[in-house]
Structures are given as C-alpha cells and as structure tokens.
C-alpha cells in the first residue's frame, strides 16, 4: 500500500540535488503515513491490478505515448482502460497508452508547444516542476533531453495517475522522471536546478512573493525560471483578488497584471525577465471529455460574454514569463 | 544582562492568554540568548545606570508622563537625560519623564487622538499590539482602561526604550503593560484578545494575507482589530509595490488602496470592516528632533512636489480600519 | 475534563524553579492531550462530583488530615467515601478526610518518621519529589515547613487521588503543593531545589546512573538528595537483577548492595553520602486493606521463608541514603 | 574539507537498511558542521595529500592489505608513510599498505581469529559494527563474504584513518564498506541487519541495558549479535564499577560477570546466548608500537601482580558472547 521511492532516492544521491536527502526521505515517509486510508488506499489497489505488459513503443518528444495497440490483447486493453478510468478526473494530458487515448480536460501539449521555443536547451539538465499535477510536462521535459526531471505535487490522485503512466515508461526513462508528493513549503533551498517550471500555481498561493523566493532558491546561479500564471490587463499597480471564487475555482488569491508580476519578480531578485507567451484560454484547450466529465471552462464563463467569468471577472488569460537567477 | 520576564509570565498565567505559556517562555529565552552581545549589551548597562527615583506623578490618560520635575534633583535630571539620549533615535512618543520632554520623531499622540473615538471601550479588556515599537500606545491603551496590554516587537532598541519608561511607571500599572521581544510569526493562535492593534506593520510584510490571518487568530470571537497601514488611492484592484525604497524606507512590500485592503480583510474572514481615519502624514507629525537627529519625512518627499516621495510614488497616506472577528 | 495548572504555573514563575516554564507548560498540555479518554475521563467526572465542603481542620505536621467529621453531614460523608473508593487502589497514605480514614496499603507515615530526623531543616525550602505517587509525603514535606513542594509522577490514578486531597486542603497550603504528571526524563536541569526526594523509584529504572544524574541536576549546589530504594546484602560488587518479576513486581531492574549504591552515587558526583535507614519491609507496613483490596506483601513472600520473595530472591529491604550536590 | 557520503547513501537506498535515510543524511550533515575546525580540518588536508596510487593487490581474507611494494616508488612510499604517521595513534590493526606495515597497538587480527568460528556465515549478509574504531574488523567482515558492512563511530581520528585505508581499497570493495561518524544513540530501530557486532563498547556505556536494547533493535528477527566486553569473575550478582579509572581508562562503567551479562541479555530479549570466547588480554596483544607510542597495557597493570590493574582491580579479561533476536 506504500510507494517505494528508494530507487529514486538512490538516483538523487548521485545528482546535484543530493543535499535534498537531508529532509526528503522523512517528508515522503510522513506523507505516506498520513495517506494510508480512504481513496488513496483504494487507488493503490487499482494500481496493483494494472496489467504487466511490455511496451515496444515510446514517444515523449512529440507527445506522451507508452506502448502501442499491438503490445496488448483486447481483454487487457479493456481491463487497462477500465482501471485507468477509476482515476478520473484526468486533468492534464493527453496520454496514449497501448492505443488507448486518455483525452484529458486540458490540451497540455498546446501549452508545451507555446513554451518550448523559449526554454534554455534542456539537454542534460536538472529540472524541477513545482506543482506538476499528474506530470504530463515532466515527460515532455525528459523528451526534450533533460537528465533528471523532478515534479512536486502533494495531491493523491496526481500521484496515482503518474504512477500508472510511469509503470509503462521504458525503465531508462522512468528512472529519470519522478513525481514527489510534497508541497512547495517543504522544499529546502536546493540551489541546484538548471530549470524550474511552475505553471498554474502562483494564483493559488496566499503569498506570491514567498512563492517566487522559493522558486528562486531552487535554481542554480544562471538557471532559468519558467512561470505561468493567470494575469489581468493593466499597469504595474493592477492586481485582482477575487471576492470569492474565480471561474468557479476556490482558493484563488492574487491575479497580477503582467507589469505587476514582472515587478514582483524583480523584487525577488530575478533578472532577464521576459514575457514569452500570453494566451486567453479557449474552450478548445480546456473542456469536458470522456476522461473528465465534470464541468469545464465553458461552464465557468459568462454565457453572454465569453470575456468574463461567470463571477464577472476578466476571463482567464495566462502569461508565461521566463527569468533567470543572477 | 538579561531581562526578567517571569513576573509578567506569572501575570499571564492568570490571564485569558495563559495558553501562550506553552511557547512564550522558550521564545523569550531564545531571544535573550541571541541578543547577548553588541549594542544590546551596552544598552542593558545603560539601563542599569538609570537613577532610582520615586515618581509622584503619572498621567497616561492624556499623555505619557511618569514623575515630575520636583521628584528629582538637577544632577539626577542631567544624568537621566544623558542616559536616555544614549537610546537615540527615539521614534514614537512623546514621553515626559520627571520634567524631561522626550520629543520623538512622531507625534504618536495625534494618531491616538484620531483612533480613540473608534475603539471598542477598552475598560477591562485584554489588548495586543503587534509591532508596537517602543510602546507609546501601550501606555495609552492602559490609560484608556485596559486590564492587560501586551505589545510585541523584536527590535532591541525598542525593548530598552520601553524598559526605561516602565522603570518609572507606577508598579500597579507597570505590571499590566509589557513589551515582548518576539515577532508576529512566533504568535500561536491565541484567540483570546478583546482588541488587537497593528499600526505601521502591514506594508513591511511579504505576505499581508498571512499577516491578517495572524491578527485574526489572536482575537476572541467578536473582538476588534485596529489596523493602520500605508495606502494608495484607487479601486479594488489598485496595489502599489515600490521597485526599491519607498519614502527612503527599505523593506516595503504592498501598499493597497483602501478598497483593496478591505477586500483582503474580507477574504481573511473579518466582518464589520470600517474605514475610520485617512490621513496624509505631515511634516508636523513626523520630523527630525533633538531626540531623533536623522533625516525625516521632509527629506523623503519630492522637494518640488510634496504629494510625491523622492522616489516619485504617492506621498505617505495612512488609513485606519477597524474590523471584527465573527 | 482538563486540569488547570495555570495557578501553579503563576506560582512557579515567581519561584527559583521559574526556568522550568520553558518546557513544563507544553509538557503538561501534551500529557492532557494524550489522557483525554478511558479511565482518566471517568475519574475526572468523579472528581467533579466530590462535595464542596469547607474544612475547618488541617493537620499535615503529624499526619495528613483535612476537615473533621463535624464539617460534613452524614449524607455527604457517605457520598464522599463512595466517590473516593472509585479511586481504588489507594497505595500510599493514610489520609483522613472529614473523619473518613483512608487506610492505604502502605503506612507511609512510618517511613516518614524514619526519614525525618535525617533531613536538612525543610523550613522555607524548595522541594522536589521524583516519583511521588499520590503525594502523601508532599503534604508532610509542606507540614515540615517547606515553601514550595513539587512532586512528579505521570500515573493518571495518582493525579486524581492527589487532586481529591488537594481540593480539601486549605488554599494557602494547596497553592504550595502540586503534583505534576510528567516523567523524570522530562525534567530539564533545574539546579534549584534545596531538597530532592526519590523514594521507591531507582529499582524501576533501566539506567540508575542516568537517574542519579537527573536527581543531581535538579539540586542547587549544597542541596540534599534523599534516596530510598530496594537493596540487597553484599559488597561493592553485589548487584541483583531479577530474571523476571521481583516480589511480583514487573519492571524491576537493578537492586544494588548499599556499598554498590554508594559507589554509584560517588560516580555521579554526590558527596556526604550517608546511610540513614535500613529497613526490611514488614507485612504490618505493607498490607491489603479495605482501600487496597489486591494482594500485598504477604502474598509476595515465600510462605515457608519470609526472608525470601516467592521468586526466591532476598525479601524486600529498603535503604535510605542522603547525599549532597557539591 | 567535507567527506562526501552520497555514493554510500545511494548504496544504502537500495539495501535493506534503506529506511535509515529518514535520519542519516541529516545526522551526517550535522556531524560535518560541528567538525569543521581544529585537528579534523588538518587531518582532512593530510588526507588530500595522500598519493594517488593504483593498488594491484588486495587481501582482506587473511589480513588487511591494500597494494604491494612494487605498486609504488620509494619517494611515494616515504611520503605515504610520513603522512599516515600524522594520524597516530593507530590503535586497531595491523594494516599493510603498499608494503608499509602499520603496526597498531592491538593485534585485532588475533581477536578476529577467536571470533570467526562462532559467527553465522557472513556470505551475502548485511552487517553493522557499533563502535567500530578505525574499522579493522569492517574489512575482515567484508573479507568473510558480507554484502554490506557499516560501522559507526563518531571519533574524528577513526574517520580519517578509515578514509585513508578506504582510498586504497579496490572500488568494488570500498563501495560496500563504510564508517559513519554517528553515535549509537542516533541509530533508529532499523531491524534489518543479519549480524550486529559490538566489541569493546558496553563497558563505556552509562546504561548497558539501553545499549543492549539498541543492539537488538538493529537486528532482523533471527539475526546474530556478537558482543565483546570486559568482564569480571563471579556469579550472576557480581558487577564491578570502578571508583575512578580502570586500567587507566576513563569513562568505564559496568564490568559484569559473564553470568550477570547473560542475564542482562535475557532481560533485553535475546535468545541462544553463548559464551564463545574468554580471553585475558596479554601484553603481546596490546602494546606500544612505532605507530602508537603512548603507554599501553604493560603500563596499566600492577608491576608486582599482572593479575591486577594498577588501580587494584581484576586485570582486563574480555568475553565474547553471541546471541540471537527471536
């Protein structure tokens, strides 16, 4: 009922992030101790039922695909699909597993296409993704040449979704990609990553300044931050905090304008700050699917004016900024 | 060389804030251990040299006065004044000690006059002042009838200035007024104070939301918060963060508009939020004196336009809001 | 359902043991948190049912008596007795409450008579009793003139028995006598007590050397230790450890000879070590009573040879040693 | 100036002792932080000066030899020997490095010969040596087939002596043998070792019972303890504690008879307790050498009666007991 992170810890011990060993094993143990029951226990049982199939195909450069239809018989395929559906809702993707297409709420591949041209070459790099969800982008980072890719996200469902995918990844790839179930507050100041991603997290933080400091503290000098968050239009002094929900999301705090966000990043000691993408989220990129049957963006926008959320705020617009630790 | 807080701890053990004993004695000990050397050690020696004089007058209702000129001979007066000047700069006041007028940078009595009409009657109440400086307002709170008044502020100089004053306060008042050298992050969730003040702190916090949560957690249900901070003009989405210094102050983070600040307070669970005072700080209220010889507000404003700081931001304007914990 | 130790903590804050405040309130809170359920909760309810009677007599010099028969009517007396019997077994005593004689398993008054002549005059002293049981001797120490008497013992039943007695002690005595439910390992090095007692504890410790160090660390320089423990006959190298039970007691470790015990005390830095009493426990001093209906010493001795326990070891012999911290 | 234990931690992460990662990396870091200065810093510099030579011979089955004379030129040999002598005194050995014979105070190989016949076959086993000194026996345990051999000893000098040896061990052996600078109190309850050694430690412990419990807690069920300690003659109740020094050693506590020691082990839950060796230490086995020029056993015995220490106690006699965790 417990996930064995020791092979990854052995990998970590020989990486530039090795100092993390001072706290990470205890944090992982603590997380497992407090997640022994409820849904998680059930999901772990499902995980153990996944068929042991050998995948003969893998593509993480152009999409996230493990295995192909011919690796698996029709009974196994049905079984695999049924088991994976127990992990609904699937938010970020899509994934392709032995011919099964997991059509997730988000076209995270589109976001990746927009971000990719602006990244430092990931070849051979140590990469950290803070708030990685079920880890779609982790695989793409590895596909872009990274040496070691670590995501953190404390949500139980994301952990089991990731573990289901990782099971079918080729071992020499699987060993370099891990999702650790810890929160950003548990990160020590590692100062060793070449690239740190954080996409879709900042607006959920009660203290964006502390969060930016945390991101910076993980980078080596010269390392690159890739930050995506919700923004609003306006000048350096424009910052939206919703009264209650925002596009039906709870727990949304600060939505700065791009100039305000840039200023925050300067105050946190980042340099070379660049706005590399601005994108109003469309109902083509975020929508209800067979694998995520809940409401989605279409339901969160004002039916009479798609430029507004149903609460009357500016509709979701996301910016990607890159910056560097001096 | 060490301050004895045990008489206060005995007082606290019999007050509604008694649960604080679980962490406060250790925090105070820790603070003393890390402040044994440097200026503080010298100041503590000065403190011990203060003449032992009995004060026959005390007024904390209309000002902060302990002793009168006739309590003390001219040699003692000269000595007292010389020693007190070793604690310069004196920021908040003024104080009157045995006929010596400590003319501080700020006319904190003016602020008190503006705030007083809007306070819940302080008679018999438990009061906490977060970031109390050298404690001018602590005495006025006691003067307004409070039962127990506790201020927190971790700065060494404020502690010794407070202790110099407390030495000359009548014992039955001195025992009910204390300044504890701890930071707001060291406050447990006491949930017991009738009134919590925080004046001039919020703009120094990296996370105003966490700070407001901390203030709320100290109040009993129904208790009153009195919050003063720098604000800017504008609507609910207007928030200034200076690029570097603000009016020459370092470490200034968020300056919200009043509507933005009100929204933050609502998000933190406060009710009955009222704007009770808005005041553009004048060079009559904050200025260089014999007891604070450094530069002051006049030097921090644009010489050609007193509506601007020398950095070009809106000149200091302070708002006082009151609110209640439901 | 929780015991309020804050009045005692206020008392402690003004005593030489005030530094204990750094850890004691948190330890007491922790103890209460882990003792909310089971027997203890029931006992606490019984405690609340004890009649509120004013006692007009008190003798702690010659015995432990609070109240006299005439303070109470016959219904109250019956009720009091019935409630107190819910706290059986009563081990150490005897106590006299409003004419009710609590006839305990042990005649602890006999032990006190043997020890008393060898004590430093207790007048005005700070006294600690490590492993005080339900606290019979605490009252006698106060009766001998001590200023403050603190016992520690983490057993729930002893705590409620003590609280029942303390309820009827005169307030000016009750405030100076407290039983704290903590273990010896939770004692910081207080170095402030004039006299430290530990009677009947050492043979239950896995490490007598560490225990003696702990006792020493609580004494001020020149302070007196009064140590009572089970001993065996023999020279400096004679130490009995029972294979299993000893006189039916579990958890018995080292029973040294008196010369061995003296040597241990010297190794732990004690001086002026004196053997002040050696006493083979009799079935008159330890026996089954109406208030302790379980088996007692008579059942624990070899029926054919009262010089042996039923396990075949030397029958219980207890020595009292006094010593001093240099 | 810091030792890199991360390769070993990677090894550990894949071993049965992997749970140790929850505390060990932090403990190692803490040790390094508190050992940055003084002798240790100098010794670390010496360590870095050791010549980089490739050893073409290795024998850890019959002795501890790395390299042979022909691997090294005469200048290097002189340099190596001079540097190694900076690590004097060398206590346990002997070692042979590229033809240099490190003639240590103790013939630890003799002890190994006496113990070896009584060990469970070490092939493929996980072995822990508590209080391993500079690690002579660690190499012999590996030579006897162990899979992983971990010694703990917090002494700085032992650490640098071990690291000097380890530098010349073949990499595939060096990776399986490590000395960790931590104390026995820092061991969590690992419950995973097949064999636990502790030789020459118990008499230095203030609490032998707690020490035996610690040893037991490291063993898997069925695992073997190999315990060597100083003993005295006598029955189950015979235990010597010296008044001051014993054979000039400070910090000696309990010297039990063999029957007393066996009883202690039973009380701590060991089974299959066997006395496998009793040996009066001779001046041939422990003596002053060119590599340990201080006084040795000859000086610690009564010159008129070699059966007594100069303090008049029974001369050193050592017993080896084996036992098993049920």
Coordinates of C-alpha atoms in Angstrom, one line a residue, chain C residues 26-324:
Chain C
X26 CA 4.0 22.3 26.8
X27 CA 4.7 19.0 28.6
X28 CA 1.5 19.4 30.8
X29 CA -0.5 20.2 27.7
X30 CA 0.9 17.2 25.9
X31 CA 0.0 14.9 28.8
X32 CA -3.5 16.2 29.0
X33 CA -3.9 15.7 25.2
X34 CA -2.9 12.1 25.5
X35 CA -5.0 11.4 28.5
X36 CA -8.4 12.5 27.4
X37 CA -10.1 9.2 27.3
X38 CA -10.6 5.9 29.1
X39 CA -10.4 5.6 32.9
X40 CA -9.0 9.1 33.3
X41 CA -12.1 10.7 31.7
X42 CA -14.2 8.7 34.1
X43 CA -12.1 9.7 37.1
X44 CA -12.3 13.3 36.2
X45 CA -16.0 13.1 36.2
X46 CA -15.9 11.6 39.7
X47 CA -13.6 14.4 40.8
X48 CA -16.2 16.9 39.8
X49 CA -18.8 15.2 41.9
X50 CA -16.9 15.5 45.1
X51 CA -19.0 17.6 47.6
X52 CA -18.0 21.2 48.1
X53 CA -17.4 21.3 51.8
X54 CA -15.4 23.7 53.8
X55 CA -12.8 22.1 56.1
X56 CA -12.2 23.6 59.5
X57 CA -9.3 21.4 60.5
X58 CA -6.0 20.6 58.9
X59 CA -3.0 18.7 60.2
X60 CA -0.1 18.0 58.0
X61 CA 2.5 18.0 60.7
X62 CA 1.6 14.8 62.5
X63 CA -0.5 13.1 59.7
X64 CA -2.4 14.1 56.6
X65 CA -5.8 15.3 57.7
X66 CA -8.1 17.7 56.0
X67 CA -11.5 18.6 57.6
X68 CA -13.2 16.9 60.5
X69 CA -16.4 14.8 61.0
X70 CA -18.4 17.9 62.1
X71 CA -17.7 19.8 58.9
X72 CA -20.0 17.4 57.0
X73 CA -23.4 15.8 57.3
X74 CA -23.8 12.0 57.1
X75 CA -25.2 12.0 53.6
X76 CA -22.2 14.0 52.3
X77 CA -19.9 11.7 54.3
X78 CA -21.4 8.6 52.7
X79 CA -21.2 10.2 49.3
X80 CA -17.6 11.4 49.7
X81 CA -16.5 7.9 50.8
X82 CA -18.3 6.2 48.0
X83 CA -16.7 8.5 45.4
X84 CA -13.2 8.2 46.9
X85 CA -13.5 4.4 46.7
X86 CA -13.8 4.8 43.0
X87 CA -10.2 5.8 43.0
X88 CA -9.0 2.4 44.5
X89 CA -6.4 1.0 44.9
X90 CA -5.1 3.6 47.4
X91 CA -1.4 2.7 47.8
X92 CA 0.4 5.3 49.9
X93 CA -1.1 7.1 52.9
X94 CA -3.0 7.0 55.2
X95 CA -5.2 10.1 54.8
X96 CA -8.0 11.4 57.0
X97 CA -10.8 13.4 55.2
X98 CA -13.7 14.7 57.3
X99 CA -13.4 11.8 59.6
X100 CA -13.1 9.2 56.9
X101 CA -9.9 7.2 57.3
X102 CA -8.3 6.2 54.1
X103 CA -6.4 3.1 55.2
X104 CA -3.9 2.7 52.4
X105 CA -1.7 -0.3 51.5
X106 CA 1.4 1.4 52.9
X107 CA 2.0 3.1 56.2
X108 CA 3.9 5.8 54.5
X109 CA 3.8 7.7 57.8
X110 CA 6.2 5.2 59.3
X111 CA 8.7 5.7 56.5
X112 CA 8.4 9.5 57.1
X113 CA 9.2 9.1 60.8
X114 CA 12.3 7.1 59.9
X115 CA 13.5 9.7 57.3
X116 CA 12.5 12.9 59.0
X117 CA 15.4 13.1 61.6
X118 CA 18.0 12.9 58.7
X119 CA 16.6 15.7 56.6
X120 CA 18.1 19.2 56.3
X121 CA 15.5 21.5 58.0
X122 CA 12.9 22.0 55.4
X123 CA 11.8 25.4 56.5
X124 CA 11.4 27.8 53.6
X125 CA 12.9 25.3 51.2
X126 CA 12.1 24.4 47.6
X127 CA 11.4 20.6 47.5
X128 CA 11.1 18.2 44.6
X129 CA 9.8 14.6 45.0
X130 CA 10.6 12.5 41.9
X131 CA 8.1 9.6 41.6
X132 CA 5.8 10.9 44.4
X133 CA 2.9 8.5 43.9
X134 CA -0.4 10.1 45.1
X135 CA 1.6 12.5 47.1
X136 CA 1.4 11.5 50.8
X137 CA 4.9 12.8 51.5
X138 CA 4.3 16.0 49.6
X139 CA 1.9 17.1 52.4
X140 CA 4.3 16.0 55.1
X141 CA 7.1 18.0 53.5
X142 CA 4.9 21.1 53.5
X143 CA 4.0 20.3 57.1
X144 CA 7.7 20.3 57.9
X145 CA 7.9 23.9 56.7
X146 CA 8.8 23.7 53.0
X147 CA 8.0 26.8 51.0
X148 CA 7.1 25.0 47.7
X149 CA 6.7 21.3 47.2
X150 CA 6.5 19.8 43.7
X151 CA 6.1 16.1 43.0
X152 CA 6.3 14.5 39.6
X153 CA 4.6 11.2 38.7
X154 CA 2.9 10.5 35.3
X155 CA 0.3 8.0 36.5
X156 CA -3.3 9.1 36.0
X157 CA -4.7 7.5 39.1
X158 CA -2.1 9.2 41.4
X159 CA -3.0 12.5 39.7
X160 CA -6.8 12.2 40.5
X161 CA -6.1 10.9 44.0
X162 CA -3.9 13.9 44.7
X163 CA -6.4 16.3 43.2
X164 CA -9.1 14.8 45.5
X165 CA -7.0 15.6 48.5
X166 CA -5.8 19.0 47.3
X167 CA -9.5 20.0 46.9
X168 CA -9.9 19.9 50.7
X169 CA -6.5 21.3 51.7
X170 CA -6.6 25.0 52.9
X171 CA -6.0 27.3 49.9
X172 CA -2.8 28.7 51.4
X173 CA -1.4 25.2 51.7
X174 CA -2.8 23.8 48.5
X175 CA -1.2 26.6 46.4
X176 CA 2.3 25.5 47.5
X177 CA 1.9 21.7 46.9
X178 CA 1.5 20.3 43.4
X179 CA 1.8 17.0 41.7
X180 CA 2.8 17.4 38.0
X181 CA 2.1 14.4 35.7
X182 CA 5.4 14.2 34.0
X183 CA 8.2 11.7 34.0
X184 CA 11.7 12.1 35.2
X185 CA 13.0 12.2 31.6
X186 CA 11.1 15.4 31.0
X187 CA 12.9 17.3 33.8
X188 CA 15.3 19.9 32.5
X189 CA 18.4 20.5 34.6
X190 CA 16.8 22.9 37.0
X191 CA 19.6 23.1 39.5
X192 CA 17.5 25.0 42.0
X193 CA 15.9 22.7 44.6
X194 CA 17.1 22.6 48.2
X195 CA 16.0 19.1 48.7
X196 CA 15.2 16.3 46.2
X197 CA 13.4 13.2 47.3
X198 CA 13.2 10.0 45.3
X199 CA 11.7 7.1 47.2
X200 CA 10.9 3.7 45.5
X201 CA 11.9 4.7 42.0
X202 CA 15.5 3.7 41.3
X203 CA 14.9 0.0 41.0
X204 CA 12.3 0.7 38.3
X205 CA 14.9 2.5 36.1
X206 CA 16.7 0.8 33.3
X207 CA 19.6 3.2 33.9
X208 CA 20.2 4.0 37.6
X209 CA 23.3 6.1 36.7
X210 CA 21.3 8.3 34.3
X211 CA 18.6 8.5 37.0
X212 CA 21.1 9.6 39.7
X213 CA 22.5 12.2 37.3
X214 CA 18.9 13.5 36.8
X215 CA 18.4 13.8 40.5
X216 CA 21.7 15.7 40.9
X217 CA 20.9 18.1 38.1
X218 CA 17.7 19.3 40.0
X219 CA 19.6 20.2 43.1
X220 CA 21.3 23.6 43.8
X221 CA 24.9 23.4 44.9
X222 CA 24.8 22.2 48.6
X223 CA 21.3 20.8 48.2
X224 CA 20.3 17.4 49.7
X225 CA 19.2 14.2 48.0
X226 CA 17.1 11.8 49.9
X227 CA 17.1 8.5 48.1
X228 CA 15.2 5.3 49.1
X229 CA 15.4 2.1 47.1
X230 CA 15.4 -1.6 47.4
X231 CA 18.8 -3.1 48.2
X232 CA 20.4 -6.5 48.7
X233 CA 23.1 -7.6 51.1
X234 CA 26.7 -7.7 49.9
X235 CA 29.8 -5.8 49.0
X236 CA 30.5 -3.1 46.4
X237 CA 30.3 -5.6 43.5
X238 CA 26.9 -7.1 44.5
X239 CA 24.0 -6.1 42.3
X240 CA 20.9 -8.2 41.8
X241 CA 18.8 -8.0 38.7
X242 CA 15.8 -10.4 38.8
X243 CA 15.3 -12.7 35.9
X244 CA 11.6 -11.8 35.7
X245 CA 9.4 -10.4 38.5
X246 CA 10.6 -9.4 41.9
X247 CA 8.1 -9.8 44.8
X248 CA 5.6 -10.0 41.9
X249 CA 6.6 -6.5 40.6
X250 CA 7.3 -6.3 36.9
X251 CA 9.8 -3.8 35.6
X252 CA 12.4 -4.2 38.3
X253 CA 16.0 -3.7 37.1
X254 CA 18.9 -3.1 39.5
X255 CA 18.9 -3.9 43.2
X256 CA 22.4 -2.9 44.4
X257 CA 24.0 -3.6 47.7
X258 CA 24.4 -0.5 49.8
X259 CA 28.1 -0.2 49.1
X260 CA 27.4 -0.6 45.4
X261 CA 24.8 2.1 45.6
X262 CA 27.1 4.4 47.5
X263 CA 29.7 3.9 44.8
X264 CA 27.2 4.7 42.0
X265 CA 26.4 7.9 43.9
X266 CA 30.0 8.9 44.2
X267 CA 30.5 8.2 40.4
X268 CA 27.6 10.6 39.8
X269 CA 29.2 13.4 41.8
X270 CA 27.4 13.2 45.1
X271 CA 29.3 13.9 48.4
X272 CA 28.4 13.4 52.1
X273 CA 26.7 10.2 51.3
X274 CA 25.1 8.7 54.4
X275 CA 23.1 5.6 55.0
X276 CA 20.3 6.8 57.3
X277 CA 17.9 4.0 57.4
X278 CA 17.8 0.3 56.5
X279 CA 14.5 -1.4 56.9
X280 CA 13.2 -4.9 56.0
X281 CA 9.6 -4.2 54.9
X282 CA 7.1 -5.9 57.2
X283 CA 3.6 -7.1 56.5
X284 CA 2.5 -4.6 59.0
X285 CA 3.8 -1.7 56.9
X286 CA 2.6 -3.0 53.6
X287 CA -0.7 -5.0 53.5
X288 CA -4.1 -5.4 52.0
X289 CA -6.8 -3.0 53.3
X290 CA -10.4 -2.0 52.6
X291 CA -8.9 0.7 50.3
X292 CA -6.5 -1.6 48.6
X293 CA -8.1 -5.0 48.1
X294 CA -5.5 -6.6 45.9
X295 CA -2.7 -8.9 47.1
X296 CA 0.1 -7.3 49.1
X297 CA 3.5 -8.1 50.6
X298 CA 2.3 -11.2 52.5
X299 CA 1.4 -12.8 49.2
X300 CA 4.7 -11.9 47.6
X301 CA 6.9 -13.6 50.1
X302 CA 7.8 -17.3 50.2
X303 CA 5.2 -18.8 52.6
X304 CA 7.9 -21.0 54.1
X305 CA 10.6 -18.5 54.5
X306 CA 9.7 -14.8 54.9
X307 CA 13.3 -13.8 54.2
X308 CA 12.7 -14.7 50.5
X309 CA 10.3 -13.5 47.9
X310 CA 8.1 -16.1 46.2
X311 CA 10.6 -15.9 43.3
X312 CA 13.4 -17.0 45.7
X313 CA 15.2 -13.6 45.9
X314 CA 16.1 -11.8 49.1
X315 CA 13.0 -10.3 50.6
X316 CA 12.4 -6.6 50.2
X317 CA 14.8 -4.5 52.2
X318 CA 14.9 -0.8 51.7
X319 CA 17.7 1.7 52.4
X320 CA 17.5 5.4 52.7
X321 CA 20.7 7.4 51.8
X322 CA 21.2 11.1 51.9
X323 CA 23.8 12.9 49.9
X324 CA 24.7 16.4 48.8

